[in-house]
Coordinates of C-alpha atoms in Angstrom, one line a residue:
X254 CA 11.3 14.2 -9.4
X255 CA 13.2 14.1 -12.5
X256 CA 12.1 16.6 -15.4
X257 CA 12.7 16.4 -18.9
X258 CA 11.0 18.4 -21.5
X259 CA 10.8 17.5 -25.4
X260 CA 9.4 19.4 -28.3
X261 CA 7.9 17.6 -31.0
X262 CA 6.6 18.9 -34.2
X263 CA 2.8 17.2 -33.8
X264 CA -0.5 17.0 -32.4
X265 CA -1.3 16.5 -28.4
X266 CA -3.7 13.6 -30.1
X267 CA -0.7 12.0 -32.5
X268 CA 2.1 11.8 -29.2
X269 CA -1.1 10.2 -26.7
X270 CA -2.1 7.6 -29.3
X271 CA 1.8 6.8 -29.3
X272 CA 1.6 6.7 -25.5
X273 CA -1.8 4.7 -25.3
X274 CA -0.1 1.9 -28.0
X275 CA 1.1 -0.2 -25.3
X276 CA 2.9 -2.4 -28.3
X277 CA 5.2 0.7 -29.1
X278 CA 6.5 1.2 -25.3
X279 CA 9.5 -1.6 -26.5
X280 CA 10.3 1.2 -29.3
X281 CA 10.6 4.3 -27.9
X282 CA 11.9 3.5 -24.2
X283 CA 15.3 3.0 -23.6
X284 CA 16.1 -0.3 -21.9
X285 CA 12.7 -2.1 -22.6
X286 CA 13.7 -4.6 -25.1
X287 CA 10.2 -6.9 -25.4
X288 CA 6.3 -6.8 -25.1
X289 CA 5.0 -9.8 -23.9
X290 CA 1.6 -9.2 -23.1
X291 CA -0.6 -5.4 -23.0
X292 CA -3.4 -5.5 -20.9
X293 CA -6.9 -4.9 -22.9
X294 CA -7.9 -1.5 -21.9
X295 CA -4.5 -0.3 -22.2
X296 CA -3.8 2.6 -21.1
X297 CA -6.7 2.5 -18.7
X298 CA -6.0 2.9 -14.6
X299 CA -4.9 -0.3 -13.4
X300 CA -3.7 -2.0 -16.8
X301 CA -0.5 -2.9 -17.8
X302 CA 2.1 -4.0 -19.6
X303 CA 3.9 -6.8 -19.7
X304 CA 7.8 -6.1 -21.1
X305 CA 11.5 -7.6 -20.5
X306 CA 14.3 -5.0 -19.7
X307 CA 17.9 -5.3 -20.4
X308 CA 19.8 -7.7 -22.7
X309 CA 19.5 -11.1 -23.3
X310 CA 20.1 -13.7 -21.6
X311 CA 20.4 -11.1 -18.3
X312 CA 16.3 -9.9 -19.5
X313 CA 14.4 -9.4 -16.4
X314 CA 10.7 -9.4 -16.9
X315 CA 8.4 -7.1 -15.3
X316 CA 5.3 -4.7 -15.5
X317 CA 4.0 -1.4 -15.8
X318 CA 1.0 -0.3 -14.2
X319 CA -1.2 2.6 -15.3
X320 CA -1.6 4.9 -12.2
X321 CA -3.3 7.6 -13.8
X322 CA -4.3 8.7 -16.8
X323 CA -6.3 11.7 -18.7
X324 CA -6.2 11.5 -22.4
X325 CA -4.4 12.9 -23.8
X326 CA -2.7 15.0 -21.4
X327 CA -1.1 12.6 -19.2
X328 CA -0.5 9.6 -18.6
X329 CA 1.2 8.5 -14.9
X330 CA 2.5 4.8 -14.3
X331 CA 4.4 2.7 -12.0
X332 CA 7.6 1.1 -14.1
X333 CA 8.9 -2.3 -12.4
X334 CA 12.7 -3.2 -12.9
X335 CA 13.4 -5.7 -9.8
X336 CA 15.3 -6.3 -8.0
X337 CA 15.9 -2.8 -8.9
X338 CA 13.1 -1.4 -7.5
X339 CA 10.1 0.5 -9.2
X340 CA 9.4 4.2 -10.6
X341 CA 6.8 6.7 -10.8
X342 CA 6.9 8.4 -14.4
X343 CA 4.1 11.2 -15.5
X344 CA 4.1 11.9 -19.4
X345 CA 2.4 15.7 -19.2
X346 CA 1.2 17.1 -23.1
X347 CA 0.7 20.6 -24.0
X348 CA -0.2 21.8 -27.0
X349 CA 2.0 24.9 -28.4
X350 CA 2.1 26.7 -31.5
X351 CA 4.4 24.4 -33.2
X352 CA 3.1 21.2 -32.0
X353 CA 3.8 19.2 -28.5
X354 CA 5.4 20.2 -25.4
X355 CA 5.8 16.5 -23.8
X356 CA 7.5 16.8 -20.0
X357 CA 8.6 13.6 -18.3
X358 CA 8.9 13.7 -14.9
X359 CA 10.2 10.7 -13.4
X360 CA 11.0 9.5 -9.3
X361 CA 12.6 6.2 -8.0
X362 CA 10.1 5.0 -5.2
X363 CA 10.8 1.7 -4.3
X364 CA 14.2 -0.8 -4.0
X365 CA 17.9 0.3 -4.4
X366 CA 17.2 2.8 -6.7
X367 CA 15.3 5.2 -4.4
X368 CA 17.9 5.2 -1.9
X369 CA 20.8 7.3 -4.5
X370 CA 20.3 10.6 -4.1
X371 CA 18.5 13.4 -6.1
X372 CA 22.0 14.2 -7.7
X373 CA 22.9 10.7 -9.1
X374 CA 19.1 10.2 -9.6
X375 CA 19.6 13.2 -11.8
X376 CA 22.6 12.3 -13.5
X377 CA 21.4 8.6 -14.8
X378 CA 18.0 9.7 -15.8
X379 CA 18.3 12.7 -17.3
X380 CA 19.9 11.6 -20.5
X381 CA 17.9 8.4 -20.5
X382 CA 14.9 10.3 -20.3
X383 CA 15.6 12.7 -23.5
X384 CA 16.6 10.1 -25.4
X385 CA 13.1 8.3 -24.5
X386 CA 11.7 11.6 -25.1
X387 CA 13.4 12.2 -28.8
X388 CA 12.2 7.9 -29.5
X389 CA 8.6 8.7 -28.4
X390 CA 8.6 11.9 -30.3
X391 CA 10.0 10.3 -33.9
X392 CA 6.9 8.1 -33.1
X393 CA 4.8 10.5 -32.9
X394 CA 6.4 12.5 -36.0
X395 CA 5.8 10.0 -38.2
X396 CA 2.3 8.2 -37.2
X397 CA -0.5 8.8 -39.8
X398 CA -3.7 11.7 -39.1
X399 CA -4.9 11.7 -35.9

């Protein structure tokens, strides 16, 4: 699995409820570029979201499915890009001192995309994720009192 780890200067509660607004994934992942639908229930096991990755007119709509989840210290789901394949990504919170530890860990487990190896893997997602990481942390930052 890929690991990235972001700091962010608020609450465990402020970065989950920016996690658990399924209307906000468009705004702090990179590549999502639409919410169609979120699930009611969202982000409970087994709901989803309903979103368009990529540019138009190439979008490809898709889904992703809430695997796990234990507010609001993680949250794991399944991300759908196909033909591309699918993803397994875990959002872990940890309260420190000066806020939020957030640590995405992320693993290509179905189509293409699971076949390049751990080094490429690495090399694509990494800065994707820590940009997703900084987008989901301004969130955060900036959401009123949890």
């Amino acid at each position: 699995m890929i690991e990235v780890r972001w700091a962010v200067p608020t609450s465990v509660e402020r970065v989950f409820a920016v996690l658990a607004d399924g209307w906000s994934y468009a705004g702090w992942v990179v590549g999502a570029a639409h919410i169609r639908e979120v699930d009611a229930g969202w982000p409970g096991t087994g709901t989803r979201i309903h979103h368009s990755v990529g540019a138009w007119p190439v979008a490809v709509k898709d889904v992703t499915t809430v695997l796990d989840v234990d507010p609001p210290r993680m949250l794991e789901l399944e991300a759908r890009l196909w033909p591309l394949g699918a993803a397994r990504i875990r959002f872990e919170l940890k309260a420190t001192s000066d806020g939020t530890e957030v640590t995405m860990l992320e693993e290509a487990i179905k189509g293409p995309l699971s076949l390049l190896p751990q080094q490429a893997q690495t090399l694509y997602l990494t800065p994707r994720n820590r940009e997703t990481l900084r987008r989901l942390g301004d969130l955060a930052a900036r959401k009123g009192p949890a």
